[in-house]
PDB file of C-alpha atoms and ligand atoms in Angstrom:
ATOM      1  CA  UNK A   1     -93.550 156.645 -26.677  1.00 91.00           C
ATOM      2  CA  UNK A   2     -91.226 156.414 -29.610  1.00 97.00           C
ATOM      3  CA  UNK A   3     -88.296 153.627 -28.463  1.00 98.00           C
ATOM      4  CA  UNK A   4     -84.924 154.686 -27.630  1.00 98.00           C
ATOM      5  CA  UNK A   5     -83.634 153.399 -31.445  1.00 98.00           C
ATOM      6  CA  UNK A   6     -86.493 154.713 -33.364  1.00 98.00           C
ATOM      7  CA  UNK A   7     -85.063 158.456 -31.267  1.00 98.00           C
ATOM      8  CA  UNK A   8     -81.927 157.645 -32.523  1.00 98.00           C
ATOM      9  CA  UNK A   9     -82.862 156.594 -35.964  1.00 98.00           C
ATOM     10  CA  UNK A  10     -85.198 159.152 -36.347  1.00 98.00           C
ATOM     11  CA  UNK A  11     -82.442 161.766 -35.866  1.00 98.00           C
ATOM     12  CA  UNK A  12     -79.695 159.896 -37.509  1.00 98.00           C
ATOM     13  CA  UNK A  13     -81.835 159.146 -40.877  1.00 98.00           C
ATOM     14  CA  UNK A  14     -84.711 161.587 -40.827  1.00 98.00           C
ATOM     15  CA  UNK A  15     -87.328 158.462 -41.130  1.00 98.00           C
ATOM     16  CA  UNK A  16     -88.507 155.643 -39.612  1.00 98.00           C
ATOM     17  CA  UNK A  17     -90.573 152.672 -40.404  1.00 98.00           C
ATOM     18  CA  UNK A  18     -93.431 151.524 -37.950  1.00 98.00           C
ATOM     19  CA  UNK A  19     -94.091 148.019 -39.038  1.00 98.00           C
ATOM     20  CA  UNK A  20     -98.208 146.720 -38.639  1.00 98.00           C
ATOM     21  CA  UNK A  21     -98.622 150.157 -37.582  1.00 98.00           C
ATOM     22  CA  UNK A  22    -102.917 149.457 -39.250  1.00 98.00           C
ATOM     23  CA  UNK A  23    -104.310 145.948 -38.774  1.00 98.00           C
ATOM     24  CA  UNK A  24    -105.643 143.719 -42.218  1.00 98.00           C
ATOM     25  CA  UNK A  25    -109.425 144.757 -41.153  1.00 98.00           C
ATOM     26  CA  UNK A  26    -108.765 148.306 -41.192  1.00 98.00           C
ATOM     27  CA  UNK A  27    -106.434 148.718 -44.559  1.00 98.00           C
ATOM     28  CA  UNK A  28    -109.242 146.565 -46.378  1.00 98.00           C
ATOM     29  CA  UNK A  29    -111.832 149.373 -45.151  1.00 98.00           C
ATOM     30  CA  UNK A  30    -109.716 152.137 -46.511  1.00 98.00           C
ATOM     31  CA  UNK A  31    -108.605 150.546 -49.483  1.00 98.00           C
ATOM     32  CA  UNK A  32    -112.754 149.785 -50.322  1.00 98.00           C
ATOM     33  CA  UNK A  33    -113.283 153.806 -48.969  1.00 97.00           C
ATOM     34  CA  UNK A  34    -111.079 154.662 -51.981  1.00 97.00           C
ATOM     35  CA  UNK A  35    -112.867 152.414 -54.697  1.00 96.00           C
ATOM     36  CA  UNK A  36    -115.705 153.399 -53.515  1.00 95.00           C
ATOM     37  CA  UNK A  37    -114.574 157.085 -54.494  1.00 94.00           C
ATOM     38  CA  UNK A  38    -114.355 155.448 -58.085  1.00 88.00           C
ATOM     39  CA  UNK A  39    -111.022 156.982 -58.197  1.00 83.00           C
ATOM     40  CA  UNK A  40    -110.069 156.123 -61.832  1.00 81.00           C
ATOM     41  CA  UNK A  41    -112.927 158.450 -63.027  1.00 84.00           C
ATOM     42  CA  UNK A  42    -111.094 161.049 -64.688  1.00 79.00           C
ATOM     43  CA  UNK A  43    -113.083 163.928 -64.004  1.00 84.00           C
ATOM     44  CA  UNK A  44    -113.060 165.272 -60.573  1.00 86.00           C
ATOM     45  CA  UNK A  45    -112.560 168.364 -58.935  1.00 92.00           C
ATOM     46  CA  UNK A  46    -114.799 168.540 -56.220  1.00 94.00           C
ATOM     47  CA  UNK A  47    -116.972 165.224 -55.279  1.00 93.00           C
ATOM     48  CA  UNK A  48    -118.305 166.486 -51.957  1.00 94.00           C
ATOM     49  CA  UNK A  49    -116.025 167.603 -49.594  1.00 96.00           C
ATOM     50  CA  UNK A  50    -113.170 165.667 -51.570  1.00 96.00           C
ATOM     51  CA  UNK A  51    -110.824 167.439 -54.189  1.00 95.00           C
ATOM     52  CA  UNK A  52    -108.947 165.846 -57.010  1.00 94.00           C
ATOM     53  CA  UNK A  53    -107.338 168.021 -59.956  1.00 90.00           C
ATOM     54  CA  UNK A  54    -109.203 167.568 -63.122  1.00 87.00           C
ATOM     55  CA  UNK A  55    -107.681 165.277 -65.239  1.00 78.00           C
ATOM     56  CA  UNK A  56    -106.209 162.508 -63.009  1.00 71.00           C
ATOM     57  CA  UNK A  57    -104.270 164.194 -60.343  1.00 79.00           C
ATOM     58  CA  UNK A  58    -102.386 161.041 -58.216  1.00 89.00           C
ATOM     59  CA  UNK A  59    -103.833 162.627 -55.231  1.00 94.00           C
ATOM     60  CA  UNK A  60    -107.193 163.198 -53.439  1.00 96.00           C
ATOM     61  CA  UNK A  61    -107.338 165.908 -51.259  1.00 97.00           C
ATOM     62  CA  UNK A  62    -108.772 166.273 -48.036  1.00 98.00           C
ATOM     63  CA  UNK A  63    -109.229 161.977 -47.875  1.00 98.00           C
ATOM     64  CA  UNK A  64    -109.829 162.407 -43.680  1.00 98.00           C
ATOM     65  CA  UNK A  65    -114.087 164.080 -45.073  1.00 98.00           C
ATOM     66  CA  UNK A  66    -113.980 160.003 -46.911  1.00 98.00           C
ATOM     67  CA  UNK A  67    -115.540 158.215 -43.558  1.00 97.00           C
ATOM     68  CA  UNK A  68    -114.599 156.722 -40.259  1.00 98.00           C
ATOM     69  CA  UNK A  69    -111.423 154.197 -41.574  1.00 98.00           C
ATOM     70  CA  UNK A  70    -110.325 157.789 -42.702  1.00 98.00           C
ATOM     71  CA  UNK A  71    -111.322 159.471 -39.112  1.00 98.00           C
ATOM     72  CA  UNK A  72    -109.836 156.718 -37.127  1.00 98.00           C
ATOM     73  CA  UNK A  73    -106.075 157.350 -38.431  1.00 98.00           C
ATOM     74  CA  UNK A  74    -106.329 160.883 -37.453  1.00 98.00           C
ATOM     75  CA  UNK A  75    -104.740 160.129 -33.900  1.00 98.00           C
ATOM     76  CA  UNK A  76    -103.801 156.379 -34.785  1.00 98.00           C
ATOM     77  CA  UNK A  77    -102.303 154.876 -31.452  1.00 98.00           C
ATOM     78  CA  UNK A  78     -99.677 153.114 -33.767  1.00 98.00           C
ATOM     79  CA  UNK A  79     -98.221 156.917 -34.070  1.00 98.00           C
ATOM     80  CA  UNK A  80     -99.532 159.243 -32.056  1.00 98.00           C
ATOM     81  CA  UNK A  81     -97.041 159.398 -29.471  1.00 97.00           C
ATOM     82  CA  UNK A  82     -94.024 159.611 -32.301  1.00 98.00           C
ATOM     83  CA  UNK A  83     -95.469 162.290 -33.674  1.00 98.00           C
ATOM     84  CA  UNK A  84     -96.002 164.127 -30.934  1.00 97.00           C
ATOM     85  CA  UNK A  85     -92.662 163.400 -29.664  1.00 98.00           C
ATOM     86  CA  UNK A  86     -91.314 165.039 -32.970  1.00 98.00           C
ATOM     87  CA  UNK A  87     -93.203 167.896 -33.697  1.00 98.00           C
ATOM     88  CA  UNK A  88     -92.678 168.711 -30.206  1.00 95.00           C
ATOM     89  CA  UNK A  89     -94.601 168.353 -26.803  1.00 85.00           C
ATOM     90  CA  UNK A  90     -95.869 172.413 -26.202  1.00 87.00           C
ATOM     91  CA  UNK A  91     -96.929 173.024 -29.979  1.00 90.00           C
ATOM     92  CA  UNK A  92     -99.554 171.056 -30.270  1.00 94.00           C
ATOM     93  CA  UNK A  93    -101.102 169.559 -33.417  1.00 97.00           C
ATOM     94  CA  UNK A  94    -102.543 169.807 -36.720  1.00 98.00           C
ATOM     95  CA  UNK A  95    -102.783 168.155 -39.910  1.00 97.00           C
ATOM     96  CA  UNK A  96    -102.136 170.730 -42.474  1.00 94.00           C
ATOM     97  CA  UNK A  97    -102.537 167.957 -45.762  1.00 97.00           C
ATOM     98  CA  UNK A  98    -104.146 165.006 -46.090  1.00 98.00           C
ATOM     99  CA  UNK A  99    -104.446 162.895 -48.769  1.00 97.00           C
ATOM    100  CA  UNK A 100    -104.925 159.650 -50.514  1.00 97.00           C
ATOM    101  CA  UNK A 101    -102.283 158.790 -53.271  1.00 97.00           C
ATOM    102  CA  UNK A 102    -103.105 156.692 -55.996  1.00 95.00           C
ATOM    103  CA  UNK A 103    -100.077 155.483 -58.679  1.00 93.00           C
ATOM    104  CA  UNK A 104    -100.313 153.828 -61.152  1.00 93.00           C
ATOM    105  CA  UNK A 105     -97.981 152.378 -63.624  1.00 94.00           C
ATOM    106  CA  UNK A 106     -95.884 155.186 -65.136  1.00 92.00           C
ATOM    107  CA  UNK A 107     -96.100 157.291 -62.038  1.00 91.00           C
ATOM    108  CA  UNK A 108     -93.609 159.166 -59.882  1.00 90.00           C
ATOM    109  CA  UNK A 109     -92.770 162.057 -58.112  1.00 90.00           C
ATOM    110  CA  UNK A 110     -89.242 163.718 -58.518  1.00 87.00           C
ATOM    111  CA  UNK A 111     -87.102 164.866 -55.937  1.00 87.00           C
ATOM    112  CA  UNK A 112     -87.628 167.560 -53.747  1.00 90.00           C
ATOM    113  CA  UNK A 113     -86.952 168.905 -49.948  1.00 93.00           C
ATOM    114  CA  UNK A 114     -83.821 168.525 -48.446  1.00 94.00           C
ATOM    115  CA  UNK A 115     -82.170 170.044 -45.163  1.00 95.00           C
ATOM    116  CA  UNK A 116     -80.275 172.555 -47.195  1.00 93.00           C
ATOM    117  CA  UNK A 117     -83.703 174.427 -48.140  1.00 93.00           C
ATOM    118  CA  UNK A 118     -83.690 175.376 -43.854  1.00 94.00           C
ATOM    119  CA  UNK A 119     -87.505 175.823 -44.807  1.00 95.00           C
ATOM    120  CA  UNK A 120     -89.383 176.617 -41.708  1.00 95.00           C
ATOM    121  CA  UNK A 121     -92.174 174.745 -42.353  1.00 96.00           C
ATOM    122  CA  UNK A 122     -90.853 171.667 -42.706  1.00 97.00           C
ATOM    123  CA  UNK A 123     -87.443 172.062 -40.669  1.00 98.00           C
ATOM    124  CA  UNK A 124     -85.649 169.360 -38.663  1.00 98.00           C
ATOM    125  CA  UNK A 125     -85.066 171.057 -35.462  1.00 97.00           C
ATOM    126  CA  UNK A 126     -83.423 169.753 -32.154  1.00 97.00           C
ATOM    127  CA  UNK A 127     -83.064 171.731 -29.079  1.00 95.00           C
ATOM    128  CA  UNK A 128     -82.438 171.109 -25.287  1.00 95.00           C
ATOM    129  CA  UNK A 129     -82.552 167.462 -25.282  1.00 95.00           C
ATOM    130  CA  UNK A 130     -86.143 167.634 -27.818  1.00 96.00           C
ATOM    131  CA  UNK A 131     -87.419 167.791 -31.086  1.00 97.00           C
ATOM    132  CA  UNK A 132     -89.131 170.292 -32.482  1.00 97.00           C
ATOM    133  CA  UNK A 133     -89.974 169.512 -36.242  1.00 98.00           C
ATOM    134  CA  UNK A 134     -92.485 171.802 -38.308  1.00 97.00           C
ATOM    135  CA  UNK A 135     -93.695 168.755 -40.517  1.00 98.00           C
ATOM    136  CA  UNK A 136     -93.866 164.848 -39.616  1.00 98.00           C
ATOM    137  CA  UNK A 137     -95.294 163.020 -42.424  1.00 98.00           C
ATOM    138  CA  UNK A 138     -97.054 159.806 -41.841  1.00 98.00           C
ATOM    139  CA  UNK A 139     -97.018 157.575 -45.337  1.00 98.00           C
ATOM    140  CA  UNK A 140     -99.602 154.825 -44.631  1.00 98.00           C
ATOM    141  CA  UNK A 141     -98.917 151.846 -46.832  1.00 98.00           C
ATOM    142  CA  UNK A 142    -102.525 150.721 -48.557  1.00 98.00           C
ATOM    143  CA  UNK A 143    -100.630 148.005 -50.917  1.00 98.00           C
ATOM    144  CA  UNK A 144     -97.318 147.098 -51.175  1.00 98.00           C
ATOM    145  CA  UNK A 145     -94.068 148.981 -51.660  1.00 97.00           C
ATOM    146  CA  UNK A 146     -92.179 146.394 -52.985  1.00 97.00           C
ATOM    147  CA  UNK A 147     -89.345 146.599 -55.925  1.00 96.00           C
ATOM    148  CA  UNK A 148     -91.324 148.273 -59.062  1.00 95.00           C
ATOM    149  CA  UNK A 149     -94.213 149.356 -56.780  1.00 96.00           C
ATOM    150  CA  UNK A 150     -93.259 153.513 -56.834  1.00 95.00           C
ATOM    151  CA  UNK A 151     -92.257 153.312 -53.442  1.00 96.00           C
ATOM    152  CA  UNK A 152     -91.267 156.428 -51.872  1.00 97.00           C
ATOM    153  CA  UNK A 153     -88.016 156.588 -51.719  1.00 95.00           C
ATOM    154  CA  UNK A 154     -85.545 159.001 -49.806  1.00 96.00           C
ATOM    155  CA  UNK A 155     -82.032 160.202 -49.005  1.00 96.00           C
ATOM    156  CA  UNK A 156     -81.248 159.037 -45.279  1.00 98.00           C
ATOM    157  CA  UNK A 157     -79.436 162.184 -43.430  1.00 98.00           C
ATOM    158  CA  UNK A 158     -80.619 164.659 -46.108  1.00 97.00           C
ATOM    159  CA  UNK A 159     -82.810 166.423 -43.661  1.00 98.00           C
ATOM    160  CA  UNK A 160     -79.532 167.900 -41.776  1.00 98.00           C
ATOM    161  CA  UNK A 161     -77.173 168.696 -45.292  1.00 96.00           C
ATOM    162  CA  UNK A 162     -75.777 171.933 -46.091  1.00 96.00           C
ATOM    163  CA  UNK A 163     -75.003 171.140 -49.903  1.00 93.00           C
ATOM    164  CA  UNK A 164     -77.109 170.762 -52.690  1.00 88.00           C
ATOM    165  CA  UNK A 165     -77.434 167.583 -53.567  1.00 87.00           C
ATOM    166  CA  UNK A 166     -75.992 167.734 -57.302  1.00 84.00           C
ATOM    167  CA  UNK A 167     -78.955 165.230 -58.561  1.00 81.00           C
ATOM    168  CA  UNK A 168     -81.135 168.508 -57.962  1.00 76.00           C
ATOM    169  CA  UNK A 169     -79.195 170.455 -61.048  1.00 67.00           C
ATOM    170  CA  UNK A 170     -80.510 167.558 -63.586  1.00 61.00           C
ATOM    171  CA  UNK A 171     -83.540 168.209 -65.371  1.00 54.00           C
ATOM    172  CA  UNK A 172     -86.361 167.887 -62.916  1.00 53.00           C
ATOM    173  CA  UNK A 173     -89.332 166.697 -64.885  1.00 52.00           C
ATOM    174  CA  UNK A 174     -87.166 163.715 -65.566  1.00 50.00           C
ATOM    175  CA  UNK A 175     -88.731 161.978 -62.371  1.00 49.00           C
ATOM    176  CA  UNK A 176     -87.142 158.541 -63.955  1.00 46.00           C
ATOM    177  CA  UNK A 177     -83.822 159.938 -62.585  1.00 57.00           C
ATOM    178  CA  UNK A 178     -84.627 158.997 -58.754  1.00 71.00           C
ATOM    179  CA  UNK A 179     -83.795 155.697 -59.633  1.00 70.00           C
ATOM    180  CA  UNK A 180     -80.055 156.658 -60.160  1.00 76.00           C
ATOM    181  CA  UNK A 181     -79.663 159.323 -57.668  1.00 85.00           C
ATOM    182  CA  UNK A 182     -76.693 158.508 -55.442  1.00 87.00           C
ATOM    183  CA  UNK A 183     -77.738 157.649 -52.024  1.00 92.00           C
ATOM    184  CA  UNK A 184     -81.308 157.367 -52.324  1.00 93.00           C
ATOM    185  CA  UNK A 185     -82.966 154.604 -51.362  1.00 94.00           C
ATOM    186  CA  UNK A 186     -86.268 153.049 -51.855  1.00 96.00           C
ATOM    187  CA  UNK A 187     -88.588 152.412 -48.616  1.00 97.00           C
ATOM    188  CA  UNK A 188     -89.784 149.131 -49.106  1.00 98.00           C
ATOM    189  CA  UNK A 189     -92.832 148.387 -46.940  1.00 98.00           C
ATOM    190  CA  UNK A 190     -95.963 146.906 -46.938  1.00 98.00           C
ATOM    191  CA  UNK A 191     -99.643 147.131 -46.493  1.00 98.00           C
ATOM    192  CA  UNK A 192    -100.350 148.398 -42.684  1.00 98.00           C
ATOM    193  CA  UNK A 193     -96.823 149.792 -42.580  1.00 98.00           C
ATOM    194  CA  UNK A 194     -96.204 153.011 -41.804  1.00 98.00           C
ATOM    195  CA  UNK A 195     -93.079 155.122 -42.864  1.00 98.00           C
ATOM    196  CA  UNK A 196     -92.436 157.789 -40.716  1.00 98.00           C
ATOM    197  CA  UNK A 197     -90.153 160.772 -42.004  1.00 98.00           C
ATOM    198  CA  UNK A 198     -89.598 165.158 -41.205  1.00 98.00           C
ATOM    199  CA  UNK A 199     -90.309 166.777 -44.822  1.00 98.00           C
ATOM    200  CA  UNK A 200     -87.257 168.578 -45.418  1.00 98.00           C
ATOM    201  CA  UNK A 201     -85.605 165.021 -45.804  1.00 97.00           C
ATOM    202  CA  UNK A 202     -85.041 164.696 -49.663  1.00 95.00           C
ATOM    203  CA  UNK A 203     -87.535 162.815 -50.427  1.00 95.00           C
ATOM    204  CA  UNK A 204     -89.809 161.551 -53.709  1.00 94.00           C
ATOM    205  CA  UNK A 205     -90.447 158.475 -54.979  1.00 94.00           C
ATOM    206  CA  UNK A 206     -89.570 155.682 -57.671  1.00 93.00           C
ATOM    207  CA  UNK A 207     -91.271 155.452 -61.145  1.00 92.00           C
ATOM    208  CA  UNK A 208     -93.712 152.859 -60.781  1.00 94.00           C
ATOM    209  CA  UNK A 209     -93.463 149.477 -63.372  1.00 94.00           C
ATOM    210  CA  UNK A 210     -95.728 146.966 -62.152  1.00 97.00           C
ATOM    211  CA  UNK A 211     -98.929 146.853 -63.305  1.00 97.00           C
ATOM    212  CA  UNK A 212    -101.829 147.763 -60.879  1.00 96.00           C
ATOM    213  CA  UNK A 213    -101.619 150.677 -57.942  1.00 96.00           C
ATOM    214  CA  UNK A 214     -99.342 151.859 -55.393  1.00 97.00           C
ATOM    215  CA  UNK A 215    -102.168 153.238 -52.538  1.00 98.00           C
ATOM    216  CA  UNK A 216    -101.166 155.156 -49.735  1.00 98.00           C
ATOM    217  CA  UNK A 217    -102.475 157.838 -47.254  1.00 98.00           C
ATOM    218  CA  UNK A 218    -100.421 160.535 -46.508  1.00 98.00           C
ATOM    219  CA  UNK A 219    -101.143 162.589 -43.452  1.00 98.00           C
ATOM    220  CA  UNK A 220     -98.479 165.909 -42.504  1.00 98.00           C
ATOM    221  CA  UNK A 221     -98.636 166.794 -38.785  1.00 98.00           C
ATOM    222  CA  UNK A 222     -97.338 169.980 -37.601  1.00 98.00           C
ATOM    223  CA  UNK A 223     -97.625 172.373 -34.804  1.00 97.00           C
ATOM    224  CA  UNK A 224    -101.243 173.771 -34.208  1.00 96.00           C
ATOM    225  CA  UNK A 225    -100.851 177.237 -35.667  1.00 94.00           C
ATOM    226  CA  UNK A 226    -100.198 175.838 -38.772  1.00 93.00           C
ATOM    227  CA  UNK A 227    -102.648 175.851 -41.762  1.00 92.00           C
ATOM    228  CA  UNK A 228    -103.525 173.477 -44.773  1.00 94.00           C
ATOM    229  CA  UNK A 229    -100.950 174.770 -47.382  1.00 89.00           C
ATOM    230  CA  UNK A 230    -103.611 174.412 -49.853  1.00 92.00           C
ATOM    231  CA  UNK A 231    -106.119 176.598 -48.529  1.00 93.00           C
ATOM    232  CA  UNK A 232    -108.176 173.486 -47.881  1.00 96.00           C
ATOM    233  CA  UNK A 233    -111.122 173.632 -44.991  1.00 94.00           C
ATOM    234  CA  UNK A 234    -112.286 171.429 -43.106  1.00 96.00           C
ATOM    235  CA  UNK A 235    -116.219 170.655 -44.040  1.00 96.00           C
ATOM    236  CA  UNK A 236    -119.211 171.493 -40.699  1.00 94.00           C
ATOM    237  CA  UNK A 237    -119.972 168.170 -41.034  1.00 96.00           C
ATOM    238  CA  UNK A 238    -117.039 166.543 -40.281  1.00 97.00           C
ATOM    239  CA  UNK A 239    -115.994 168.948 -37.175  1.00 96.00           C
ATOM    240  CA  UNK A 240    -119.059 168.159 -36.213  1.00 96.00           C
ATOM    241  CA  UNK A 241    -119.080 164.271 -35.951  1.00 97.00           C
ATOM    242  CA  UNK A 242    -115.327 164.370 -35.013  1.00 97.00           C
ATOM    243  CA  UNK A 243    -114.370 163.131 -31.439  1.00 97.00           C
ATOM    244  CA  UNK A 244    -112.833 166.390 -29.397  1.00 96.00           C
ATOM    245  CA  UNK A 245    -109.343 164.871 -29.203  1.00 97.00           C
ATOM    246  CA  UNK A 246    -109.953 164.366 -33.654  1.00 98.00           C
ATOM    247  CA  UNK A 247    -111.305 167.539 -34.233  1.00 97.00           C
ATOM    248  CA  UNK A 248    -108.829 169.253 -32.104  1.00 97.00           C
ATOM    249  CA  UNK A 249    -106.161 167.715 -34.914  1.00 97.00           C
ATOM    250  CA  UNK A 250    -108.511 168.624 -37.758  1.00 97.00           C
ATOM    251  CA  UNK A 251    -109.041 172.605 -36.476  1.00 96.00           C
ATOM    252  CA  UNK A 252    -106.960 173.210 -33.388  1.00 96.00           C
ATOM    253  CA  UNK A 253    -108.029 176.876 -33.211  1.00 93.00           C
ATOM    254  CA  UNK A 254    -112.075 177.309 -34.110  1.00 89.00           C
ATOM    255  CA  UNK A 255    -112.140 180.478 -36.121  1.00 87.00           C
ATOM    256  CA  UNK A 256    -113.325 183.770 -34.201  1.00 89.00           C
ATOM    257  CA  UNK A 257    -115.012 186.256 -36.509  1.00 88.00           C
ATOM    258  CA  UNK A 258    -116.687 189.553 -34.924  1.00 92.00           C
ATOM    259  CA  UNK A 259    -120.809 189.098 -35.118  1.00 91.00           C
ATOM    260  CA  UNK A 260    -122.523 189.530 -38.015  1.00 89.00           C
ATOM    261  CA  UNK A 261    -119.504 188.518 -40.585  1.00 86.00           C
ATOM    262  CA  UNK A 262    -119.080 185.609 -42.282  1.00 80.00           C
ATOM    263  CA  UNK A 263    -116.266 184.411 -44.623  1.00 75.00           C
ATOM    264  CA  UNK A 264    -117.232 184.755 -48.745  1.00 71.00           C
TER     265      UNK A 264
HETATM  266  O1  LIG B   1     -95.735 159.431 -53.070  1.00 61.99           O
HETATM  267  C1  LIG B   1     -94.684 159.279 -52.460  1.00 61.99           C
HETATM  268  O2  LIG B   1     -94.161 158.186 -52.274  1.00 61.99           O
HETATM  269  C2  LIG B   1     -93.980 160.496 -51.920  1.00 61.99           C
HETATM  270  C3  LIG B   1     -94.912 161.647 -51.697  1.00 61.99           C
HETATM  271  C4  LIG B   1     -94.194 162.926 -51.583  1.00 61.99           C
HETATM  272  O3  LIG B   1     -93.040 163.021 -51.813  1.00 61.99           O
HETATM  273  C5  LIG B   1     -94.863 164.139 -51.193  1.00 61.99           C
HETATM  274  O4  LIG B   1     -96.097 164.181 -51.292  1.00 61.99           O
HETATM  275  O5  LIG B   1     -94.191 165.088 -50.776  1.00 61.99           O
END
């Protein structure tokens, strides 16, 4: 179970940071599942059960279909228990995105979220003595998230504001302007680390400068009625091959369509 501080940070900031969350063995295997994806081909789309926008999209869409070092971080001991703690013990579970993000120098993502938004899906939420958040993110660090790296970055407390933040009237394709935003603050962390955080903390990440790539895996848990936002599905074979407590992650409810019908 999450530790009394982590509780309280958790609530106070809206993130936390589980340190060696992945041992070394197990971030080289998903760092070689990704090159072995070849993922500076600049093609895409679909390759098997794997989606990347055409063109060289930073992120690869359903990464969990991309092996067993993918599989295995479905229920990950190192955060299991915290994220069931914060979604909330009745609701059960799903993962409704996963993916593998790949930056490289040049890339960033702007600002977005925040607690003002009171979105649904990803609210903060805290009643009789538990939590009950609609969407824990789990940022696995693949490389390091050092100064220059693109390290997420966020706005500690943002999940419970009632204001705009005023950095959200500047022009938002200007991603560079993170940076500068007051209050935000970069997550540095490294390979095996794990930042924890609820979505509708402000959240995006730094422009990155180094040379080379920031990796990470991101994987959104949220209660089990939820659905991939992207319209994403789950492949046969991988349901099939999945341990019961995985696959009841990956498709918490199994489809029930009347005899005779099936989807187009
Ligand atoms: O790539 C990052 O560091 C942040 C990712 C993010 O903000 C998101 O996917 O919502």
């Amino acid at each position: 179970m999450p530790t009394e501080m982590e509780n309280y940070l958790f609530d106070l900031r809206g993130y936390i940071i589980l340190k060696n969350a992945i041992d070394p063995d197990h971030i080289k295997a998903l760092n070689a599942g990704l090159d072995a994806l070849n993922p500076e081909d600049p093609e895409w789309g679909w390759k098997g059960n794997l989606y990347r926008r055409p063109g060289g999209g930073d992120q690869i869409q359903q990464i969990f279909e991309a092996g067993e070092p993918f599989e295995r971080i479905i229920d990950h001991p190192s955060w299991m228990d915290h994220v069931r703690h914060y979604v909330g013990s009745t609701d059960g579970l799903f993962i409704d995105e996963a993916v593998a993000i790949i930056r490289g120098p040049g890339g960033a993502i702007r600002l977005h979220s925040g607690g003002h938004k009171r979105r649904i899906r990803t609210q903060f939420r805290f009643h009789d003595n538990q939590f009950r958040c609609g969407q824990i993110n789990v940022m696995i660090a693949l490389t390091e998230f050092g100064p220059g790296d693109g390290a997420t970055m966020v706005i500690p407390g943002s999940h419970k504001s009632n204001l705009l933040h005023p950095a959200f009237h500047l022009d938002q394709s200007d991603t560079a302007s993170l940076e500068s935003v007051a209050c935000a603050t970069e997550a540095h962390i490294s390979a095996g680390d794990v930042l924890l955080f609820v979505d509708c903390l402000a959240h995006g990440s730094a422009r990155r400068s180094n040379p080379g790539q920031r990796r990470s895996i991101l994987y959104r848990y949220g209660p089990k009625w939820g659905h991939n936002r992207g319209g994403y599905e789950p492949s046969n074979e991988l349901l099939e091959r999945l341990t019961p407590e995985r696959r009841k992650i990956i498709q918490p409810v199994a489809p029930k369509l009347p005899p005779g019908i099936t989807r187009p």
